[in-house]
Amino acid sequence: MTARAHTPENQNELLEYRLSLRLGPVHARQRLGIEQEAESKVFGPDRHSFHLENITSAPRFISTCLKLAGLFRRGQANSRRLDTVHNRFHITGLPAAFEGYRILQLTDLHVDMDEANLQAVINRIKPLEYDLCVLTGDYRRRTWGPIEDAMEGMARLRDAIQGKAYAVLGNHDSVRMVPGLEDMGYHLLMNEHAILQRGEDRLYLAGVDDAHFYKVHNLHKAGDEIPPGGISLLLSHTPEIWREAAHAGYDVFLCGHTHGGQICLPGGFPVTLDSDCPRELGRGYWRRNGMQGYTSPGTGTSVVNVRLNCPPEVTLHTLTGGPG
C-alpha cells in the first residue's frame, strides 16, 4: 500500500479536520468562510471596520510622507525601543494564593513585520519574572495570505516565554494558525476559559475569538461555566466589547488592537484608534461598570514599522487584593 501524497488538497482537508475537532464544526466553518470571503477587502463584514493595511499602496505612501517630514528614521528607531510598563489591578475577593500574581501581556506583535522589533521583544522579556504570559492577538503582519513567516516568528517568541502562555486571535490572524500555535505550546482560548489553580484557590481566565473584524466572539460560551463569584479575567483582542464584558461579570479585561494610535500627535494624542470605543479605553488602565481593564498600545507595529509619540511596551500586571 502506498502512502497518500501530501498534496495541498489533502493538507487543507487535514487542517479543516483538526479545526473541526478543536473548535467544533460550526466555529471552524464560520471562521474559515469569513476569512475566504473577506480576504484583502478594505472594509469588514459590518462595513464599519476598516483595514488600512489592505490598501497595497498605504505602507509606501505613509513611509514617503514620514521621510519627507524627516520623521521616518526616528519613528523606526522608536518602534524598536520597548518599555516595560507595570500595572496593578486591585481586586476585591482575590484568592489569597494569587496575591502578587504577575501576568505578562504581549499584544499586536506582528512578528513578521520587522526582525529588529521581534528581537527587541525577545530581549526585553527574557530577564522578566512573571507567573503567566498572555497574548492578545495580531501575530501576523497582513490580514490575509501566507502564515509561514508569522508562525516562524511565533515559534522563536515561544522559546523566550517562560511557562504557560495563553493567547487569543486578532483580526490579522488566520484560524489556520491555531493548530500550529498549539503545537508550539500556546494555549489558544477560542471562546473558552481555563482554570488557573494554586492550591485550593482558583482564578478563571477566559478568551474570545476576534471581535473587531470577524465578529466571532462568544462571551457566553467563554464564561457560562465560570461559577458565580469566581474571579475572572477576559482576554480579547479589541476593547470594543467592553460593555458586553462588564455586564457579563468579568473582573479584569485585557486587550490591545489600538496600538495606542501608533503614530500620535505631540502629547500622545492618537489620530485614530481603529476601534469603536471611547477614547479613554484606547490605551492604558481604565475602569467601566465595575470592571477594570487595560488596553496595551502593543509591542509591534502595523502598516509601517514606525512609532511616534507612542512607545511600544510589554506589560507586567500584578494582581492584589489590597485597596486601590
PDB file of C-alpha atoms in Angstrom:
ATOM      1  CA  MET A   1       0.000   0.000   0.000  1.00  0.00           C
ATOM      2  CA  THR A   2       1.404   3.391  -0.957  1.00  0.00           C
ATOM      3  CA  ALA A   3       1.189   6.375   1.366  1.00  0.00           C
ATOM      4  CA  ARG A   4      -1.207   9.119   0.386  1.00  0.00           C
ATOM      5  CA  ALA A   5       0.681  12.061  -1.096  1.00  0.00           C
ATOM      6  CA  HIS A   6       0.675  15.266   0.942  1.00  0.00           C
ATOM      7  CA  THR A   7      -0.971  17.420  -1.706  1.00  0.00           C
ATOM      8  CA  PRO A   8      -2.291  20.919  -0.904  1.00  0.00           C
ATOM      9  CA  GLU A   9      -5.818  19.489  -1.106  1.00  0.00           C
ATOM     10  CA  ASN A  10      -5.004  16.819   1.474  1.00  0.00           C
ATOM     11  CA  GLN A  11      -3.313  19.374   3.729  1.00  0.00           C
ATOM     12  CA  ASN A  12      -6.395  21.581   3.587  1.00  0.00           C
ATOM     13  CA  GLU A  13      -8.596  18.611   4.439  1.00  0.00           C
ATOM     14  CA  LEU A  14      -6.364  17.753   7.413  1.00  0.00           C
ATOM     15  CA  LEU A  15      -6.397  21.360   8.607  1.00  0.00           C
ATOM     16  CA  GLU A  16     -10.182  21.578   8.384  1.00  0.00           C
ATOM     17  CA  TYR A  17     -10.477  18.258  10.216  1.00  0.00           C
ATOM     18  CA  ARG A  18      -8.191  19.424  13.036  1.00  0.00           C
ATOM     19  CA  LEU A  19     -10.028  22.744  13.324  1.00  0.00           C
ATOM     20  CA  SER A  20     -13.388  20.977  13.383  1.00  0.00           C
ATOM     21  CA  LEU A  21     -12.223  18.736  16.229  1.00  0.00           C
ATOM     22  CA  ARG A  22     -10.664  21.648  18.111  1.00  0.00           C
ATOM     23  CA  LEU A  23     -13.300  24.357  17.686  1.00  0.00           C
ATOM     24  CA  GLY A  24     -16.404  22.471  16.690  1.00  0.00           C
ATOM     25  CA  PRO A  25     -17.615  22.274  13.101  1.00  0.00           C
ATOM     26  CA  VAL A  26     -19.727  25.453  13.204  1.00  0.00           C
ATOM     27  CA  HIS A  27     -16.993  27.771  14.542  1.00  0.00           C
ATOM     28  CA  ALA A  28     -14.423  26.240  12.184  1.00  0.00           C
ATOM     29  CA  ARG A  29     -16.640  26.634   9.109  1.00  0.00           C
ATOM     30  CA  GLN A  30     -17.692  30.132  10.115  1.00  0.00           C
ATOM     31  CA  ARG A  31     -14.172  31.486  10.685  1.00  0.00           C
ATOM     32  CA  LEU A  32     -12.703  29.832   7.575  1.00  0.00           C
ATOM     33  CA  GLY A  33     -15.626  31.003   5.435  1.00  0.00           C
ATOM     34  CA  ILE A  34     -15.410  34.615   6.604  1.00  0.00           C
ATOM     35  CA  GLU A  35     -11.649  34.623   6.053  1.00  0.00           C
ATOM     36  CA  GLN A  36     -12.009  33.395   2.490  1.00  0.00           C
ATOM     37  CA  GLU A  37     -14.788  35.864   1.744  1.00  0.00           C
ATOM     38  CA  ALA A  38     -13.113  38.864   3.363  1.00  0.00           C
ATOM     39  CA  GLU A  39      -9.501  38.292   2.255  1.00  0.00           C
ATOM     40  CA  SER A  40      -7.900  41.509   1.017  1.00  0.00           C
ATOM     41  CA  LYS A  41     -11.060  43.572   1.474  1.00  0.00           C
ATOM     42  CA  VAL A  42     -10.601  47.022   2.898  1.00  0.00           C
ATOM     43  CA  PHE A  43     -13.865  47.075   4.858  1.00  0.00           C
ATOM     44  CA  GLY A  44     -15.046  44.423   7.296  1.00  0.00           C
ATOM     45  CA  PRO A  45     -18.295  42.459   7.068  1.00  0.00           C
ATOM     46  CA  ASP A  46     -20.121  45.148   9.075  1.00  0.00           C
ATOM     47  CA  ARG A  47     -18.883  47.902   6.682  1.00  0.00           C
ATOM     48  CA  HIS A  48     -17.606  49.838   9.709  1.00  0.00           C
ATOM     49  CA  SER A  49     -14.282  48.148  10.490  1.00  0.00           C
ATOM     50  CA  PHE A  50     -11.535  49.370   8.189  1.00  0.00           C
ATOM     51  CA  HIS A  51      -8.311  47.704   7.030  1.00  0.00           C
ATOM     52  CA  LEU A  52      -5.844  50.395   6.021  1.00  0.00           C
ATOM     53  CA  GLU A  53      -3.221  47.659   5.697  1.00  0.00           C
ATOM     54  CA  ASN A  54      -5.181  46.060   2.854  1.00  0.00           C
ATOM     55  CA  ILE A  55      -4.612  49.114   0.682  1.00  0.00           C
ATOM     56  CA  THR A  56      -1.418  47.937  -1.001  1.00  0.00           C
ATOM     57  CA  SER A  57      -0.106  51.457  -1.555  1.00  0.00           C
ATOM     58  CA  ALA A  58      -0.618  52.544   2.068  1.00  0.00           C
ATOM     59  CA  PRO A  59       2.777  51.488   3.524  1.00  0.00           C
ATOM     60  CA  ARG A  60       4.729  53.197   0.741  1.00  0.00           C
ATOM     61  CA  PHE A  61       2.587  56.335   0.882  1.00  0.00           C
ATOM     62  CA  ILE A  62       2.870  56.705   4.670  1.00  0.00           C
ATOM     63  CA  SER A  63       6.586  55.926   4.636  1.00  0.00           C
ATOM     64  CA  THR A  64       7.175  58.533   1.914  1.00  0.00           C
ATOM     65  CA  CYS A  65       5.258  61.185   3.864  1.00  0.00           C
ATOM     66  CA  LEU A  66       7.259  60.446   7.019  1.00  0.00           C
ATOM     67  CA  LYS A  67      10.554  60.550   5.115  1.00  0.00           C
ATOM     68  CA  LEU A  68       9.654  63.893   3.565  1.00  0.00           C
ATOM     69  CA  ALA A  69       8.861  65.191   7.040  1.00  0.00           C
ATOM     70  CA  GLY A  70      12.161  63.851   8.361  1.00  0.00           C
ATOM     71  CA  LEU A  71      10.398  61.570  10.838  1.00  0.00           C
ATOM     72  CA  PHE A  72      10.827  58.085   9.387  1.00  0.00           C
ATOM     73  CA  ARG A  73      14.180  57.105  10.913  1.00  0.00           C
ATOM     74  CA  ARG A  74      13.265  58.456  14.310  1.00  0.00           C
ATOM     75  CA  GLY A  75       9.930  56.655  14.187  1.00  0.00           C
ATOM     76  CA  GLN A  76      11.574  53.402  13.157  1.00  0.00           C
ATOM     77  CA  ALA A  77      14.087  53.644  15.998  1.00  0.00           C
ATOM     78  CA  ASN A  78      11.211  54.348  18.409  1.00  0.00           C
ATOM     79  CA  SER A  79       9.433  51.176  17.287  1.00  0.00           C
ATOM     80  CA  ARG A  80      12.421  49.085  18.374  1.00  0.00           C
ATOM     81  CA  ARG A  81      12.775  50.611  21.860  1.00  0.00           C
ATOM     82  CA  LEU A  82      10.306  48.847  24.113  1.00  0.00           C
ATOM     83  CA  ASP A  83       9.228  49.941  27.572  1.00  0.00           C
ATOM     84  CA  THR A  84       8.381  47.541  30.389  1.00  0.00           C
ATOM     85  CA  VAL A  85       5.227  49.022  31.891  1.00  0.00           C
ATOM     86  CA  HIS A  86       3.965  47.927  35.315  1.00  0.00           C
ATOM     87  CA  ASN A  87       0.256  47.960  36.108  1.00  0.00           C
ATOM     88  CA  ARG A  88      -1.544  46.848  39.267  1.00  0.00           C
ATOM     89  CA  PHE A  89      -5.100  45.514  39.486  1.00  0.00           C
ATOM     90  CA  HIS A  90      -6.750  45.809  42.922  1.00  0.00           C
ATOM     91  CA  ILE A  91      -9.361  43.039  43.032  1.00  0.00           C
ATOM     92  CA  THR A  92     -11.775  42.651  45.911  1.00  0.00           C
ATOM     93  CA  GLY A  93     -12.072  38.992  46.864  1.00  0.00           C
ATOM     94  CA  LEU A  94      -8.856  37.924  45.135  1.00  0.00           C
ATOM     95  CA  PRO A  95      -7.951  34.445  46.460  1.00  0.00           C
ATOM     96  CA  ALA A  96      -5.044  34.657  48.890  1.00  0.00           C
ATOM     97  CA  ALA A  97      -2.834  32.314  46.859  1.00  0.00           C
ATOM     98  CA  PHE A  98      -2.925  34.785  43.951  1.00  0.00           C
ATOM     99  CA  GLU A  99      -1.762  37.803  45.931  1.00  0.00           C
ATOM    100  CA  GLY A 100       1.062  39.347  43.909  1.00  0.00           C
ATOM    101  CA  TYR A 101       0.377  37.131  40.877  1.00  0.00           C
ATOM    102  CA  ARG A 102       2.165  38.586  37.834  1.00  0.00           C
ATOM    103  CA  ILE A 103       0.860  38.405  34.279  1.00  0.00           C
ATOM    104  CA  LEU A 104       2.976  39.369  31.285  1.00  0.00           C
ATOM    105  CA  GLN A 105       0.842  40.735  28.431  1.00  0.00           C
ATOM    106  CA  LEU A 106       2.090  40.844  24.850  1.00  0.00           C
ATOM    107  CA  THR A 107      -0.098  42.061  22.027  1.00  0.00           C
ATOM    108  CA  ASP A 108      -0.062  43.238  18.408  1.00  0.00           C
ATOM    109  CA  LEU A 109       3.335  41.654  17.831  1.00  0.00           C
ATOM    110  CA  HIS A 110       3.094  41.428  14.019  1.00  0.00           C
ATOM    111  CA  VAL A 111       6.212  39.256  14.292  1.00  0.00           C
ATOM    112  CA  ASP A 112       6.880  39.134  10.540  1.00  0.00           C
ATOM    113  CA  MET A 113       6.775  42.926  10.194  1.00  0.00           C
ATOM    114  CA  ASP A 114      10.246  43.824  11.469  1.00  0.00           C
ATOM    115  CA  GLU A 115      13.021  41.445  12.537  1.00  0.00           C
ATOM    116  CA  ALA A 116      14.629  44.098  14.755  1.00  0.00           C
ATOM    117  CA  ASN A 117      11.394  44.638  16.670  1.00  0.00           C
ATOM    118  CA  LEU A 118      10.885  40.895  17.243  1.00  0.00           C
ATOM    119  CA  GLN A 119      14.409  40.553  18.581  1.00  0.00           C
ATOM    120  CA  ALA A 120      13.846  43.575  20.825  1.00  0.00           C
ATOM    121  CA  VAL A 121      10.725  41.890  22.270  1.00  0.00           C
ATOM    122  CA  ILE A 122      12.636  38.671  22.933  1.00  0.00           C
ATOM    123  CA  ASN A 123      15.488  40.565  24.590  1.00  0.00           C
ATOM    124  CA  ARG A 124      13.066  42.596  26.689  1.00  0.00           C
ATOM    125  CA  ILE A 125      11.086  39.687  28.131  1.00  0.00           C
ATOM    126  CA  LYS A 126      13.942  37.246  28.781  1.00  0.00           C
ATOM    127  CA  PRO A 127      15.028  38.734  32.146  1.00  0.00           C
ATOM    128  CA  LEU A 128      11.474  39.390  33.384  1.00  0.00           C
ATOM    129  CA  GLU A 129       9.861  37.365  36.165  1.00  0.00           C
ATOM    130  CA  TYR A 130       6.173  36.519  35.870  1.00  0.00           C
ATOM    131  CA  ASP A 131       3.724  33.733  36.654  1.00  0.00           C
ATOM    132  CA  LEU A 132       1.816  33.634  33.373  1.00  0.00           C
ATOM    133  CA  CYS A 133       2.072  35.090  29.877  1.00  0.00           C
ATOM    134  CA  VAL A 134      -0.994  36.134  27.894  1.00  0.00           C
ATOM    135  CA  LEU A 135      -1.067  37.254  24.263  1.00  0.00           C
ATOM    136  CA  THR A 136      -3.991  39.291  22.960  1.00  0.00           C
ATOM    137  CA  GLY A 137      -3.785  38.843  19.210  1.00  0.00           C
ATOM    138  CA  ASP A 138      -2.380  40.119  15.912  1.00  0.00           C
ATOM    139  CA  TYR A 139       0.675  37.947  15.349  1.00  0.00           C
ATOM    140  CA  ARG A 140       0.757  38.281  11.552  1.00  0.00           C
ATOM    141  CA  ARG A 141       1.759  41.343   9.528  1.00  0.00           C
ATOM    142  CA  ARG A 142      -1.036  41.205   6.977  1.00  0.00           C
ATOM    143  CA  THR A 143      -4.708  40.348   7.373  1.00  0.00           C
ATOM    144  CA  TRP A 144      -4.529  37.855   4.520  1.00  0.00           C
ATOM    145  CA  GLY A 145      -2.189  35.495   2.695  1.00  0.00           C
ATOM    146  CA  PRO A 146       0.537  33.117   3.915  1.00  0.00           C
ATOM    147  CA  ILE A 147       1.090  32.401   7.599  1.00  0.00           C
ATOM    148  CA  GLU A 148       4.517  30.732   7.481  1.00  0.00           C
ATOM    149  CA  ASP A 149       6.666  33.772   8.338  1.00  0.00           C
ATOM    150  CA  ALA A 150       4.411  34.687  11.252  1.00  0.00           C
ATOM    151  CA  MET A 151       4.494  31.115  12.530  1.00  0.00           C
ATOM    152  CA  GLU A 152       8.284  31.086  12.435  1.00  0.00           C
ATOM    153  CA  GLY A 153       8.398  34.299  14.463  1.00  0.00           C
ATOM    154  CA  MET A 154       5.881  32.963  16.974  1.00  0.00           C
ATOM    155  CA  ALA A 155       7.984  29.826  17.447  1.00  0.00           C
ATOM    156  CA  ARG A 156      11.030  31.970  18.254  1.00  0.00           C
ATOM    157  CA  LEU A 157       8.980  34.017  20.682  1.00  0.00           C
ATOM    158  CA  ARG A 158       7.610  30.897  22.407  1.00  0.00           C
ATOM    159  CA  ASP A 159      11.156  29.770  23.142  1.00  0.00           C
ATOM    160  CA  ALA A 160      11.684  33.037  25.041  1.00  0.00           C
ATOM    161  CA  ILE A 161       8.441  32.849  27.053  1.00  0.00           C
ATOM    162  CA  GLN A 162       8.705  31.156  30.447  1.00  0.00           C
ATOM    163  CA  GLY A 163       5.989  28.714  31.492  1.00  0.00           C
ATOM    164  CA  LYS A 164       2.437  28.694  30.208  1.00  0.00           C
ATOM    165  CA  ALA A 165       1.249  31.080  27.521  1.00  0.00           C
ATOM    166  CA  TYR A 166      -2.445  31.675  26.802  1.00  0.00           C
ATOM    167  CA  ALA A 167      -3.496  33.500  23.645  1.00  0.00           C
ATOM    168  CA  VAL A 168      -6.433  34.728  21.569  1.00  0.00           C
ATOM    169  CA  LEU A 169      -6.574  35.590  17.878  1.00  0.00           C
ATOM    170  CA  GLY A 170      -6.825  39.096  16.442  1.00  0.00           C
ATOM    171  CA  ASN A 171      -8.155  40.481  13.181  1.00  0.00           C
ATOM    172  CA  HIS A 172      -4.775  39.930  11.471  1.00  0.00           C
ATOM    173  CA  ASP A 173      -4.704  36.263  12.428  1.00  0.00           C
ATOM    174  CA  SER A 174      -5.981  33.321  10.440  1.00  0.00           C
ATOM    175  CA  VAL A 175      -7.709  30.453  12.194  1.00  0.00           C
ATOM    176  CA  ARG A 176      -5.339  28.292  10.133  1.00  0.00           C
ATOM    177  CA  MET A 177      -2.679  29.310  12.669  1.00  0.00           C
ATOM    178  CA  VAL A 178      -4.409  27.598  15.600  1.00  0.00           C
ATOM    179  CA  PRO A 179      -3.073  24.033  15.226  1.00  0.00           C
ATOM    180  CA  GLY A 180       0.499  25.204  14.663  1.00  0.00           C
ATOM    181  CA  LEU A 181       0.422  27.663  17.569  1.00  0.00           C
ATOM    182  CA  GLU A 182      -0.917  24.993  19.876  1.00  0.00           C
ATOM    183  CA  ASP A 183       1.739  22.558  18.692  1.00  0.00           C
ATOM    184  CA  MET A 184       4.304  25.182  19.779  1.00  0.00           C
ATOM    185  CA  GLY A 185       2.830  25.296  23.281  1.00  0.00           C
ATOM    186  CA  TYR A 186       0.496  28.282  23.107  1.00  0.00           C
ATOM    187  CA  HIS A 187      -2.892  27.598  24.720  1.00  0.00           C
ATOM    188  CA  LEU A 188      -5.469  29.246  22.456  1.00  0.00           C
ATOM    189  CA  LEU A 189      -8.699  30.378  24.100  1.00  0.00           C
ATOM    190  CA  MET A 190     -11.291  30.293  21.328  1.00  0.00           C
ATOM    191  CA  ASN A 191     -14.428  31.401  23.201  1.00  0.00           C
ATOM    192  CA  GLU A 192     -13.256  29.226  26.087  1.00  0.00           C
ATOM    193  CA  HIS A 193     -11.899  29.514  29.600  1.00  0.00           C
ATOM    194  CA  ALA A 194      -9.099  27.909  31.573  1.00  0.00           C
ATOM    195  CA  ILE A 195      -8.711  27.427  35.311  1.00  0.00           C
ATOM    196  CA  LEU A 196      -5.605  28.830  36.983  1.00  0.00           C
ATOM    197  CA  GLN A 197      -5.056  26.987  40.227  1.00  0.00           C
ATOM    198  CA  ARG A 198      -2.799  27.486  43.248  1.00  0.00           C
ATOM    199  CA  GLY A 199      -3.527  25.000  45.987  1.00  0.00           C
ATOM    200  CA  GLU A 200      -7.256  25.212  46.631  1.00  0.00           C
ATOM    201  CA  ASP A 201      -7.582  28.700  45.148  1.00  0.00           C
ATOM    202  CA  ARG A 202      -8.679  29.396  41.579  1.00  0.00           C
ATOM    203  CA  LEU A 203      -8.828  32.150  39.015  1.00  0.00           C
ATOM    204  CA  TYR A 204     -10.718  31.857  35.726  1.00  0.00           C
ATOM    205  CA  LEU A 205      -9.109  33.018  32.504  1.00  0.00           C
ATOM    206  CA  ALA A 206     -11.443  33.386  29.517  1.00  0.00           C
ATOM    207  CA  GLY A 207     -10.650  34.341  25.953  1.00  0.00           C
ATOM    208  CA  VAL A 208     -12.708  35.177  22.873  1.00  0.00           C
ATOM    209  CA  ASP A 209     -12.055  34.982  19.150  1.00  0.00           C
ATOM    210  CA  ASP A 210     -11.710  38.237  17.203  1.00  0.00           C
ATOM    211  CA  ALA A 211     -14.469  40.745  17.919  1.00  0.00           C
ATOM    212  CA  HIS A 212     -13.211  43.506  15.613  1.00  0.00           C
ATOM    213  CA  PHE A 213     -13.259  42.288  12.018  1.00  0.00           C
ATOM    214  CA  TYR A 214     -14.565  38.728  12.115  1.00  0.00           C
ATOM    215  CA  LYS A 215     -17.161  39.245  14.897  1.00  0.00           C
ATOM    216  CA  VAL A 216     -16.790  35.621  16.000  1.00  0.00           C
ATOM    217  CA  HIS A 217     -16.509  36.294  19.747  1.00  0.00           C
ATOM    218  CA  ASN A 218     -18.877  34.472  22.085  1.00  0.00           C
ATOM    219  CA  LEU A 219     -18.784  35.702  25.679  1.00  0.00           C
ATOM    220  CA  HIS A 220     -21.496  33.284  26.736  1.00  0.00           C
ATOM    221  CA  LYS A 221     -19.632  30.216  25.557  1.00  0.00           C
ATOM    222  CA  ALA A 222     -16.414  31.542  27.084  1.00  0.00           C
ATOM    223  CA  GLY A 223     -17.859  32.232  30.510  1.00  0.00           C
ATOM    224  CA  ASP A 224     -21.032  30.235  31.138  1.00  0.00           C
ATOM    225  CA  GLU A 225     -19.203  27.611  33.209  1.00  0.00           C
ATOM    226  CA  ILE A 226     -17.332  30.122  35.381  1.00  0.00           C
ATOM    227  CA  PRO A 227     -19.016  29.836  38.807  1.00  0.00           C
ATOM    228  CA  PRO A 228     -20.775  32.866  40.304  1.00  0.00           C
ATOM    229  CA  GLY A 229     -18.353  34.791  42.486  1.00  0.00           C
ATOM    230  CA  GLY A 230     -15.287  33.356  40.761  1.00  0.00           C
ATOM    231  CA  ILE A 231     -12.655  35.973  39.953  1.00  0.00           C
ATOM    232  CA  SER A 232     -12.435  36.092  36.171  1.00  0.00           C
ATOM    233  CA  LEU A 233     -10.094  37.693  33.641  1.00  0.00           C
ATOM    234  CA  LEU A 234     -11.021  38.091  29.979  1.00  0.00           C
ATOM    235  CA  LEU A 235      -8.641  38.200  27.023  1.00  0.00           C
ATOM    236  CA  SER A 236      -9.964  39.998  23.945  1.00  0.00           C
ATOM    237  CA  HIS A 237      -8.030  41.361  21.021  1.00  0.00           C
ATOM    238  CA  THR A 238     -10.023  44.597  20.986  1.00  0.00           C
ATOM    239  CA  PRO A 239     -11.572  46.804  23.694  1.00  0.00           C
ATOM    240  CA  GLU A 240     -14.729  47.177  21.594  1.00  0.00           C
ATOM    241  CA  ILE A 241     -16.695  44.584  23.602  1.00  0.00           C
ATOM    242  CA  TRP A 242     -16.036  46.286  26.944  1.00  0.00           C
ATOM    243  CA  ARG A 243     -19.715  46.886  27.652  1.00  0.00           C
ATOM    244  CA  GLU A 244     -20.737  43.278  26.968  1.00  0.00           C
ATOM    245  CA  ALA A 245     -17.839  42.004  29.060  1.00  0.00           C
ATOM    246  CA  ALA A 246     -18.649  44.234  32.032  1.00  0.00           C
ATOM    247  CA  HIS A 247     -22.283  43.155  32.058  1.00  0.00           C
ATOM    248  CA  ALA A 248     -21.179  39.524  31.751  1.00  0.00           C
ATOM    249  CA  GLY A 249     -19.445  39.971  35.099  1.00  0.00           C
ATOM    250  CA  TYR A 250     -15.737  39.817  34.245  1.00  0.00           C
ATOM    251  CA  ASP A 251     -13.453  41.410  36.815  1.00  0.00           C
ATOM    252  CA  VAL A 252     -10.490  42.224  34.556  1.00  0.00           C
ATOM    253  CA  PHE A 253     -10.335  42.815  30.790  1.00  0.00           C
ATOM    254  CA  LEU A 254      -7.017  42.664  28.898  1.00  0.00           C
ATOM    255  CA  CYS A 255      -6.834  43.734  25.264  1.00  0.00           C
ATOM    256  CA  GLY A 256      -4.830  45.533  22.591  1.00  0.00           C
ATOM    257  CA  HIS A 257      -5.579  46.217  18.902  1.00  0.00           C
ATOM    258  CA  THR A 258      -5.436  50.033  19.049  1.00  0.00           C
ATOM    259  CA  HIS A 259      -1.614  50.330  19.067  1.00  0.00           C
ATOM    260  CA  GLY A 260      -2.365  53.382  21.194  1.00  0.00           C
ATOM    261  CA  GLY A 261      -2.601  55.155  17.843  1.00  0.00           C
ATOM    262  CA  GLN A 262       0.997  54.156  16.892  1.00  0.00           C
ATOM    263  CA  ILE A 263       1.598  57.469  15.103  1.00  0.00           C
ATOM    264  CA  CYS A 264       0.349  60.114  17.511  1.00  0.00           C
ATOM    265  CA  LEU A 265       0.402  63.865  17.748  1.00  0.00           C
ATOM    266  CA  PRO A 266       2.645  65.506  20.365  1.00  0.00           C
ATOM    267  CA  GLY A 267       1.385  64.652  23.819  1.00  0.00           C
ATOM    268  CA  GLY A 268       0.454  61.150  22.695  1.00  0.00           C
ATOM    269  CA  PHE A 269      -2.891  62.131  21.170  1.00  0.00           C
ATOM    270  CA  PRO A 270      -3.874  59.389  18.692  1.00  0.00           C
ATOM    271  CA  VAL A 271      -5.042  60.309  15.214  1.00  0.00           C
ATOM    272  CA  THR A 272      -7.018  57.058  15.042  1.00  0.00           C
ATOM    273  CA  LEU A 273      -7.510  54.018  17.255  1.00  0.00           C
ATOM    274  CA  ASP A 274      -9.289  51.867  14.639  1.00  0.00           C
ATOM    275  CA  SER A 275     -11.680  50.776  17.370  1.00  0.00           C
ATOM    276  CA  ASP A 276     -15.307  51.545  18.164  1.00  0.00           C
ATOM    277  CA  CYS A 277     -14.825  52.505  21.800  1.00  0.00           C
ATOM    278  CA  PRO A 278     -14.422  55.636  23.950  1.00  0.00           C
ATOM    279  CA  ARG A 279     -11.003  57.230  23.529  1.00  0.00           C
ATOM    280  CA  GLU A 280     -10.282  56.737  27.239  1.00  0.00           C
ATOM    281  CA  LEU A 281     -10.237  52.993  26.537  1.00  0.00           C
ATOM    282  CA  GLY A 282      -7.700  53.370  23.732  1.00  0.00           C
ATOM    283  CA  ARG A 283      -4.600  52.974  25.856  1.00  0.00           C
ATOM    284  CA  GLY A 284      -3.593  52.027  29.392  1.00  0.00           C
ATOM    285  CA  TYR A 285      -5.650  51.379  32.525  1.00  0.00           C
ATOM    286  CA  TRP A 286      -9.379  52.089  32.655  1.00  0.00           C
ATOM    287  CA  ARG A 287     -12.488  51.129  34.636  1.00  0.00           C
ATOM    288  CA  ARG A 288     -16.055  50.740  33.380  1.00  0.00           C
ATOM    289  CA  ASN A 289     -19.212  49.451  35.120  1.00  0.00           C
ATOM    290  CA  GLY A 290     -17.198  47.870  37.920  1.00  0.00           C
ATOM    291  CA  MET A 291     -14.792  46.088  35.545  1.00  0.00           C
ATOM    292  CA  GLN A 292     -11.118  47.031  35.347  1.00  0.00           C
ATOM    293  CA  GLY A 293      -9.377  46.969  32.005  1.00  0.00           C
ATOM    294  CA  TYR A 294      -6.064  47.558  30.324  1.00  0.00           C
ATOM    295  CA  THR A 295      -5.532  48.332  26.648  1.00  0.00           C
ATOM    296  CA  SER A 296      -1.911  47.777  25.726  1.00  0.00           C
ATOM    297  CA  PRO A 297      -0.518  50.006  22.961  1.00  0.00           C
ATOM    298  CA  GLY A 298       1.238  46.872  21.727  1.00  0.00           C
ATOM    299  CA  THR A 299       4.745  45.636  21.181  1.00  0.00           C
ATOM    300  CA  GLY A 300       4.895  45.703  17.375  1.00  0.00           C
ATOM    301  CA  THR A 301       3.735  47.892  14.516  1.00  0.00           C
ATOM    302  CA  SER A 302       1.280  47.676  11.632  1.00  0.00           C
ATOM    303  CA  VAL A 303       1.382  49.075   8.075  1.00  0.00           C
ATOM    304  CA  VAL A 304       4.771  50.749   8.675  1.00  0.00           C
ATOM    305  CA  ASN A 305       7.331  49.896  11.367  1.00  0.00           C
ATOM    306  CA  VAL A 306       7.249  53.384  12.829  1.00  0.00           C
ATOM    307  CA  ARG A 307       6.040  54.830  16.134  1.00  0.00           C
ATOM    308  CA  LEU A 308       5.743  58.484  17.045  1.00  0.00           C
ATOM    309  CA  ASN A 309       4.743  59.788  20.492  1.00  0.00           C
ATOM    310  CA  CYS A 310       3.522  56.278  21.363  1.00  0.00           C
ATOM    311  CA  PRO A 311       6.239  53.878  22.570  1.00  0.00           C
ATOM    312  CA  PRO A 312       5.696  50.121  22.290  1.00  0.00           C
ATOM    313  CA  GLU A 313       5.528  48.154  25.512  1.00  0.00           C
ATOM    314  CA  VAL A 314       5.451  44.813  27.217  1.00  0.00           C
ATOM    315  CA  THR A 315       3.144  44.979  30.228  1.00  0.00           C
ATOM    316  CA  LEU A 316       3.503  43.342  33.620  1.00  0.00           C
ATOM    317  CA  HIS A 317       0.207  43.218  35.508  1.00  0.00           C
ATOM    318  CA  THR A 318       0.266  42.449  39.243  1.00  0.00           C
ATOM    319  CA  LEU A 319      -2.888  41.228  40.995  1.00  0.00           C
ATOM    320  CA  THR A 320      -3.524  42.297  44.570  1.00  0.00           C
ATOM    321  CA  GLY A 321      -6.472  42.068  46.920  1.00  0.00           C
ATOM    322  CA  GLY A 322      -5.492  45.266  48.658  1.00  0.00           C
ATOM    323  CA  PRO A 323      -7.429  48.537  48.307  1.00  0.00           C
ATOM    324  CA  GLY A 324      -6.918  50.602  45.162  1.00  0.00           C
TER     325      GLY A 324
END
